[in-house]
């Protein structure tokens, strides 16, 4: 009888022993899951790309630089290299019999823009009205102390009509260069204008 009671006690005690061991394993799982979640968040934070500033403003780089003054006796080239091998035509001859297309002209600079050197006027003793020179596509400037210098200009010469507004702007620039009051321009102005691709200026010796 006693051996039978001992066997029953052992059989009843076995399930209790199994139940007491299971909670230990279950309690460890939430901790592991929390650690794994923290590691995952850390990996996500490390993988996130850094925020960088956008590209710098290109306008400062595109701004045209002003050339320095010419030294006495200096010859300097501005713009594109000359492409015509022929000798330059005197300005008065170019005005009367200028060929179509690009030409090369020799003259003297009467006045130059004192703000940027973005235009100047050509003259000779045989020409009554100076010819204004502008740089193609506003692509380059010349030295602002070029008044009175010898110049060779390559580009295109054409008769043109300048609006009253533009003519007044030229008159004000000219007045600033001479220190005299600007003339009042009325109506459109007809004259010759040279669009230059390349310019060679020779400053007289002191």
PDB file of C-alpha atoms in Angstrom:
ATOM      1  CA  UNK A   1       0.000   0.000   0.000  1.00  0.00           C
ATOM      2  CA  UNK A   2       2.784   2.437   0.932  1.00  0.00           C
ATOM      3  CA  UNK A   3       4.708   1.907  -2.338  1.00  0.00           C
ATOM      4  CA  UNK A   4       1.545   2.702  -4.263  1.00  0.00           C
ATOM      5  CA  UNK A   5       1.080   5.982  -2.363  1.00  0.00           C
ATOM      6  CA  UNK A   6       4.694   6.996  -3.080  1.00  0.00           C
ATOM      7  CA  UNK A   7       4.179   6.337  -6.798  1.00  0.00           C
ATOM      8  CA  UNK A   8       1.062   8.541  -6.876  1.00  0.00           C
ATOM      9  CA  UNK A   9       2.899  11.388  -5.102  1.00  0.00           C
ATOM     10  CA  UNK A  10       5.752  11.245  -7.638  1.00  0.00           C
ATOM     11  CA  UNK A  11       3.335  11.307 -10.591  1.00  0.00           C
ATOM     12  CA  UNK A  12       1.518  14.368  -9.205  1.00  0.00           C
ATOM     13  CA  UNK A  13       4.770  16.239  -8.472  1.00  0.00           C
ATOM     14  CA  UNK A  14       6.181  15.862 -12.042  1.00  0.00           C
ATOM     15  CA  UNK A  15       3.753  18.332 -13.819  1.00  0.00           C
ATOM     16  CA  UNK A  16       4.326  20.926 -11.110  1.00  0.00           C
ATOM     17  CA  UNK A  17       8.054  20.763 -11.673  1.00  0.00           C
ATOM     18  CA  UNK A  18       7.591  21.350 -15.456  1.00  0.00           C
ATOM     19  CA  UNK A  19       5.260  24.332 -14.875  1.00  0.00           C
ATOM     20  CA  UNK A  20       7.734  26.031 -12.527  1.00  0.00           C
ATOM     21  CA  UNK A  21      10.542  25.949 -15.147  1.00  0.00           C
ATOM     22  CA  UNK A  22       8.587  27.516 -18.087  1.00  0.00           C
ATOM     23  CA  UNK A  23       8.097  31.087 -16.708  1.00  0.00           C
ATOM     24  CA  UNK A  24      11.885  31.554 -16.480  1.00  0.00           C
ATOM     25  CA  UNK A  25      12.316  31.119 -20.220  1.00  0.00           C
ATOM     26  CA  UNK A  26       9.295  33.335 -20.998  1.00  0.00           C
ATOM     27  CA  UNK A  27      10.502  36.204 -18.806  1.00  0.00           C
ATOM     28  CA  UNK A  28      13.807  36.394 -20.725  1.00  0.00           C
ATOM     29  CA  UNK A  29      12.150  36.890 -24.144  1.00  0.00           C
ATOM     30  CA  UNK A  30      10.792  40.455 -23.622  1.00  0.00           C
ATOM     31  CA  UNK A  31      14.249  41.655 -22.562  1.00  0.00           C
ATOM     32  CA  UNK A  32      15.839  40.185 -25.686  1.00  0.00           C
ATOM     33  CA  UNK A  33      13.114  41.730 -27.874  1.00  0.00           C
ATOM     34  CA  UNK A  34      13.630  45.161 -26.277  1.00  0.00           C
ATOM     35  CA  UNK A  35      17.395  44.966 -26.818  1.00  0.00           C
ATOM     36  CA  UNK A  36      16.870  43.925 -30.442  1.00  0.00           C
ATOM     37  CA  UNK A  37      14.478  46.858 -30.972  1.00  0.00           C
ATOM     38  CA  UNK A  38      17.006  49.324 -29.506  1.00  0.00           C
ATOM     39  CA  UNK A  39      19.743  47.921 -31.736  1.00  0.00           C
ATOM     40  CA  UNK A  40      17.441  48.269 -34.761  1.00  0.00           C
ATOM     41  CA  UNK A  41      16.706  51.906 -33.938  1.00  0.00           C
ATOM     42  CA  UNK A  42      20.412  52.611 -33.560  1.00  0.00           C
ATOM     43  CA  UNK A  43      21.167  51.036 -36.933  1.00  0.00           C
ATOM     44  CA  UNK A  44      18.440  53.134 -38.551  1.00  0.00           C
ATOM     45  CA  UNK A  45      19.837  56.320 -37.038  1.00  0.00           C
ATOM     46  CA  UNK A  46      23.358  55.510 -38.202  1.00  0.00           C
ATOM     47  CA  UNK A  47      22.187  54.712 -41.739  1.00  0.00           C
ATOM     48  CA  UNK A  48      20.278  57.999 -42.128  1.00  0.00           C
ATOM     49  CA  UNK A  49      22.089  60.301 -44.617  1.00  0.00           C
ATOM     50  CA  UNK A  50      23.512  63.579 -43.385  1.00  0.00           C
ATOM     51  CA  UNK A  51      21.735  66.759 -44.456  1.00  0.00           C
ATOM     52  CA  UNK A  52      24.005  69.005 -46.518  1.00  0.00           C
ATOM     53  CA  UNK A  53      23.600  72.497 -47.803  1.00  0.00           C
ATOM     54  CA  UNK A  54      22.573  73.078 -51.393  1.00  0.00           C
ATOM     55  CA  UNK A  55      24.970  74.287 -54.118  1.00  0.00           C
ATOM     56  CA  UNK A  56      26.448  77.765 -53.745  1.00  0.00           C
ATOM     57  CA  UNK A  57      24.970  80.630 -55.650  1.00  0.00           C
ATOM     58  CA  UNK A  58      26.477  80.665 -59.160  1.00  0.00           C
ATOM     59  CA  UNK A  59      25.726  84.342 -59.773  1.00  0.00           C
ATOM     60  CA  UNK A  60      28.941  85.494 -58.065  1.00  0.00           C
ATOM     61  CA  UNK A  61      30.995  83.226 -60.369  1.00  0.00           C
ATOM     62  CA  UNK A  62      29.151  84.465 -63.469  1.00  0.00           C
ATOM     63  CA  UNK A  63      29.808  88.122 -62.584  1.00  0.00           C
ATOM     64  CA  UNK A  64      32.089  89.735 -65.171  1.00  0.00           C
ATOM     65  CA  UNK A  65      35.443  90.908 -63.831  1.00  0.00           C
ATOM     66  CA  UNK A  66      36.679  94.360 -64.809  1.00  0.00           C
ATOM     67  CA  UNK A  67      40.073  94.441 -66.547  1.00  0.00           C
ATOM     68  CA  UNK A  68      42.841  96.529 -65.041  1.00  0.00           C
ATOM     69  CA  UNK A  69      44.150  99.759 -66.520  1.00  0.00           C
ATOM     70  CA  UNK A  70      46.594  99.707 -69.418  1.00  0.00           C
ATOM     71  CA  UNK A  71      50.162 100.749 -68.721  1.00  0.00           C
ATOM     72  CA  UNK A  72      51.827 103.368 -70.977  1.00  0.00           C
ATOM     73  CA  UNK A  73      53.058 101.661 -74.140  1.00  0.00           C
ATOM     74  CA  UNK A  74      51.165  98.432 -73.367  1.00  0.00           C
ATOM     75  CA  UNK A  75      49.285  96.462 -76.028  1.00  0.00           C
ATOM     76  CA  UNK A  76      46.578  94.114 -74.758  1.00  0.00           C
ATOM     77  CA  UNK A  77      44.057  91.823 -76.431  1.00  0.00           C
ATOM     78  CA  UNK A  78      40.475  91.512 -75.202  1.00  0.00           C
ATOM     79  CA  UNK A  79      37.846  88.951 -76.188  1.00  0.00           C
ATOM     80  CA  UNK A  80      38.322  86.180 -78.750  1.00  0.00           C
ATOM     81  CA  UNK A  81      41.496  85.871 -80.868  1.00  0.00           C
ATOM     82  CA  UNK A  82      41.416  87.483 -84.301  1.00  0.00           C
ATOM     83  CA  UNK A  83      40.315  85.138 -87.079  1.00  0.00           C
ATOM     84  CA  UNK A  84      40.911  87.393 -90.113  1.00  0.00           C
ATOM     85  CA  UNK A  85      44.431  87.429 -91.536  1.00  0.00           C
ATOM     86  CA  UNK A  86      43.849  90.536 -93.652  1.00  0.00           C
ATOM     87  CA  UNK A  87      45.112  93.961 -92.617  1.00  0.00           C
ATOM     88  CA  UNK A  88      42.550  96.128 -90.799  1.00  0.00           C
ATOM     89  CA  UNK A  89      40.610  98.707 -92.802  1.00  0.00           C
ATOM     90  CA  UNK A  90      40.731 102.368 -91.755  1.00  0.00           C
ATOM     91  CA  UNK A  91      37.453 103.325 -90.115  1.00  0.00           C
ATOM     92  CA  UNK A  92      36.408 105.832 -92.804  1.00  0.00           C
ATOM     93  CA  UNK A  93      36.970 103.245 -95.543  1.00  0.00           C
ATOM     94  CA  UNK A  94      34.996 100.614 -93.617  1.00  0.00           C
ATOM     95  CA  UNK A  95      32.038 103.000 -93.331  1.00  0.00           C
ATOM     96  CA  UNK A  96      31.908 103.612 -97.082  1.00  0.00           C
ATOM     97  CA  UNK A  97      32.727 100.163 -98.438  1.00  0.00           C
ATOM     98  CA  UNK A  98      32.491  97.666 -95.619  1.00  0.00           C
ATOM     99  CA  UNK A  99      32.237  94.058 -96.849  1.00  0.00           C
ATOM    100  CA  UNK A 100      29.494  91.797 -95.576  1.00  0.00           C
ATOM    101  CA  UNK A 101      30.333  89.627 -92.613  1.00  0.00           C
ATOM    102  CA  UNK A 102      33.195  90.032 -90.144  1.00  0.00           C
ATOM    103  CA  UNK A 103      35.730  92.774 -90.770  1.00  0.00           C
ATOM    104  CA  UNK A 104      38.756  94.164 -88.993  1.00  0.00           C
ATOM    105  CA  UNK A 105      38.956  97.934 -88.487  1.00  0.00           C
ATOM    106  CA  UNK A 106      41.646 100.272 -87.178  1.00  0.00           C
ATOM    107  CA  UNK A 107      40.892 103.579 -85.467  1.00  0.00           C
ATOM    108  CA  UNK A 108      41.347 105.503 -82.239  1.00  0.00           C
ATOM    109  CA  UNK A 109      39.243 105.220 -79.124  1.00  0.00           C
ATOM    110  CA  UNK A 110      37.474 108.497 -78.496  1.00  0.00           C
ATOM    111  CA  UNK A 111      35.682 107.626 -75.255  1.00  0.00           C
ATOM    112  CA  UNK A 112      35.214 104.497 -73.178  1.00  0.00           C
ATOM    113  CA  UNK A 113      32.571 103.597 -70.601  1.00  0.00           C
ATOM    114  CA  UNK A 114      33.923 104.587 -67.190  1.00  0.00           C
ATOM    115  CA  UNK A 115      31.627 102.279 -65.253  1.00  0.00           C
ATOM    116  CA  UNK A 116      32.615  98.898 -66.678  1.00  0.00           C
ATOM    117  CA  UNK A 117      34.409  99.404 -69.987  1.00  0.00           C
ATOM    118  CA  UNK A 118      31.431  97.748 -71.693  1.00  0.00           C
ATOM    119  CA  UNK A 119      31.444 100.088 -74.725  1.00  0.00           C
ATOM    120  CA  UNK A 120      33.628 102.676 -76.431  1.00  0.00           C
ATOM    121  CA  UNK A 121      33.519 104.925 -79.488  1.00  0.00           C
ATOM    122  CA  UNK A 122      35.799 104.863 -82.529  1.00  0.00           C
ATOM    123  CA  UNK A 123      36.945 107.942 -84.385  1.00  0.00           C
ATOM    124  CA  UNK A 124      39.459 109.217 -86.946  1.00  0.00           C
ATOM    125  CA  UNK A 125      40.132 112.598 -88.501  1.00  0.00           C
ATOM    126  CA  UNK A 126      38.103 111.555 -91.551  1.00  0.00           C
ATOM    127  CA  UNK A 127      34.971 110.527 -89.610  1.00  0.00           C
ATOM    128  CA  UNK A 128      32.383 113.074 -88.492  1.00  0.00           C
ATOM    129  CA  UNK A 129      30.302 110.879 -86.185  1.00  0.00           C
ATOM    130  CA  UNK A 130      32.043 108.418 -83.832  1.00  0.00           C
ATOM    131  CA  UNK A 131      31.108 104.751 -84.187  1.00  0.00           C
ATOM    132  CA  UNK A 132      29.998 103.003 -81.029  1.00  0.00           C
ATOM    133  CA  UNK A 133      31.497  99.586 -80.260  1.00  0.00           C
ATOM    134  CA  UNK A 134      29.769  97.033 -78.062  1.00  0.00           C
ATOM    135  CA  UNK A 135      31.098  93.614 -77.109  1.00  0.00           C
ATOM    136  CA  UNK A 136      29.275  90.589 -78.497  1.00  0.00           C
ATOM    137  CA  UNK A 137      26.853  89.087 -75.975  1.00  0.00           C
ATOM    138  CA  UNK A 138      28.253  91.441 -73.346  1.00  0.00           C
ATOM    139  CA  UNK A 139      30.977  88.809 -73.032  1.00  0.00           C
ATOM    140  CA  UNK A 140      33.976  90.948 -72.103  1.00  0.00           C
ATOM    141  CA  UNK A 141      35.045  94.462 -71.179  1.00  0.00           C
ATOM    142  CA  UNK A 142      38.048  96.666 -71.963  1.00  0.00           C
ATOM    143  CA  UNK A 143      40.258  98.807 -69.771  1.00  0.00           C
ATOM    144  CA  UNK A 144      38.521 101.999 -68.721  1.00  0.00           C
ATOM    145  CA  UNK A 145      41.591 104.186 -69.291  1.00  0.00           C
ATOM    146  CA  UNK A 146      41.690 103.436 -73.037  1.00  0.00           C
ATOM    147  CA  UNK A 147      40.680 106.925 -74.181  1.00  0.00           C
ATOM    148  CA  UNK A 148      42.960 108.086 -77.007  1.00  0.00           C
ATOM    149  CA  UNK A 149      44.518 104.642 -77.564  1.00  0.00           C
ATOM    150  CA  UNK A 150      45.012 103.002 -80.954  1.00  0.00           C
ATOM    151  CA  UNK A 151      42.673 100.070 -81.469  1.00  0.00           C
ATOM    152  CA  UNK A 152      42.020  97.223 -83.891  1.00  0.00           C
ATOM    153  CA  UNK A 153      38.518  95.787 -83.704  1.00  0.00           C
ATOM    154  CA  UNK A 154      37.224  92.597 -85.320  1.00  0.00           C
ATOM    155  CA  UNK A 155      33.514  91.932 -85.651  1.00  0.00           C
ATOM    156  CA  UNK A 156      30.537  93.170 -87.648  1.00  0.00           C
ATOM    157  CA  UNK A 157      29.678  96.733 -88.619  1.00  0.00           C
ATOM    158  CA  UNK A 158      26.116  97.716 -89.405  1.00  0.00           C
ATOM    159  CA  UNK A 159      23.884 100.728 -89.711  1.00  0.00           C
ATOM    160  CA  UNK A 160      21.461 100.707 -86.836  1.00  0.00           C
ATOM    161  CA  UNK A 161      18.640 102.641 -85.234  1.00  0.00           C
ATOM    162  CA  UNK A 162      18.981 103.214 -81.493  1.00  0.00           C
ATOM    163  CA  UNK A 163      15.905 103.793 -79.380  1.00  0.00           C
ATOM    164  CA  UNK A 164      15.516 107.108 -77.583  1.00  0.00           C
ATOM    165  CA  UNK A 165      15.901 105.357 -74.221  1.00  0.00           C
ATOM    166  CA  UNK A 166      19.173 103.675 -75.199  1.00  0.00           C
ATOM    167  CA  UNK A 167      20.505 106.845 -76.823  1.00  0.00           C
ATOM    168  CA  UNK A 168      19.778 108.767 -73.621  1.00  0.00           C
ATOM    169  CA  UNK A 169      21.608 106.098 -71.634  1.00  0.00           C
ATOM    170  CA  UNK A 170      24.650 106.507 -73.884  1.00  0.00           C
ATOM    171  CA  UNK A 171      24.466 110.293 -73.506  1.00  0.00           C
ATOM    172  CA  UNK A 172      24.447 109.990 -69.713  1.00  0.00           C
ATOM    173  CA  UNK A 173      27.432 107.633 -69.766  1.00  0.00           C
ATOM    174  CA  UNK A 174      29.275 110.051 -72.028  1.00  0.00           C
ATOM    175  CA  UNK A 175      28.429 112.960 -69.733  1.00  0.00           C
ATOM    176  CA  UNK A 176      29.803 111.039 -66.768  1.00  0.00           C
ATOM    177  CA  UNK A 177      33.034 110.419 -68.668  1.00  0.00           C
ATOM    178  CA  UNK A 178      33.480 114.082 -69.604  1.00  0.00           C
ATOM    179  CA  UNK A 179      32.016 115.677 -66.486  1.00  0.00           C
ATOM    180  CA  UNK A 180      29.593 117.711 -68.597  1.00  0.00           C
ATOM    181  CA  UNK A 181      25.778 117.712 -68.399  1.00  0.00           C
ATOM    182  CA  UNK A 182      24.058 115.028 -70.461  1.00  0.00           C
ATOM    183  CA  UNK A 183      22.379 116.116 -73.661  1.00  0.00           C
ATOM    184  CA  UNK A 184      18.636 115.580 -73.927  1.00  0.00           C
ATOM    185  CA  UNK A 185      17.944 112.984 -76.618  1.00  0.00           C
ATOM    186  CA  UNK A 186      14.716 113.186 -78.592  1.00  0.00           C
ATOM    187  CA  UNK A 187      13.567 110.415 -80.873  1.00  0.00           C
ATOM    188  CA  UNK A 188      15.433 107.494 -82.393  1.00  0.00           C
ATOM    189  CA  UNK A 189      19.051 107.918 -83.445  1.00  0.00           C
ATOM    190  CA  UNK A 190      20.475 106.502 -86.683  1.00  0.00           C
ATOM    191  CA  UNK A 191      24.169 105.657 -86.776  1.00  0.00           C
ATOM    192  CA  UNK A 192      26.713 102.891 -87.239  1.00  0.00           C
ATOM    193  CA  UNK A 193      27.426 100.354 -84.538  1.00  0.00           C
ATOM    194  CA  UNK A 194      30.196  97.793 -84.312  1.00  0.00           C
ATOM    195  CA  UNK A 195      29.696  94.470 -82.528  1.00  0.00           C
ATOM    196  CA  UNK A 196      33.145  93.296 -81.504  1.00  0.00           C
ATOM    197  CA  UNK A 197      34.348  89.748 -80.972  1.00  0.00           C
ATOM    198  CA  UNK A 198      38.022  90.616 -80.501  1.00  0.00           C
ATOM    199  CA  UNK A 199      39.837  93.861 -79.670  1.00  0.00           C
ATOM    200  CA  UNK A 200      43.500  94.868 -79.525  1.00  0.00           C
ATOM    201  CA  UNK A 201      44.301  98.139 -77.766  1.00  0.00           C
ATOM    202  CA  UNK A 202      47.694  99.861 -77.819  1.00  0.00           C
ATOM    203  CA  UNK A 203      48.150 102.515 -75.160  1.00  0.00           C
ATOM    204  CA  UNK A 204      50.426 105.404 -76.198  1.00  0.00           C
ATOM    205  CA  UNK A 205      53.745 105.736 -74.411  1.00  0.00           C
ATOM    206  CA  UNK A 206      53.912 108.399 -71.757  1.00  0.00           C
TER     207      UNK A 206
END
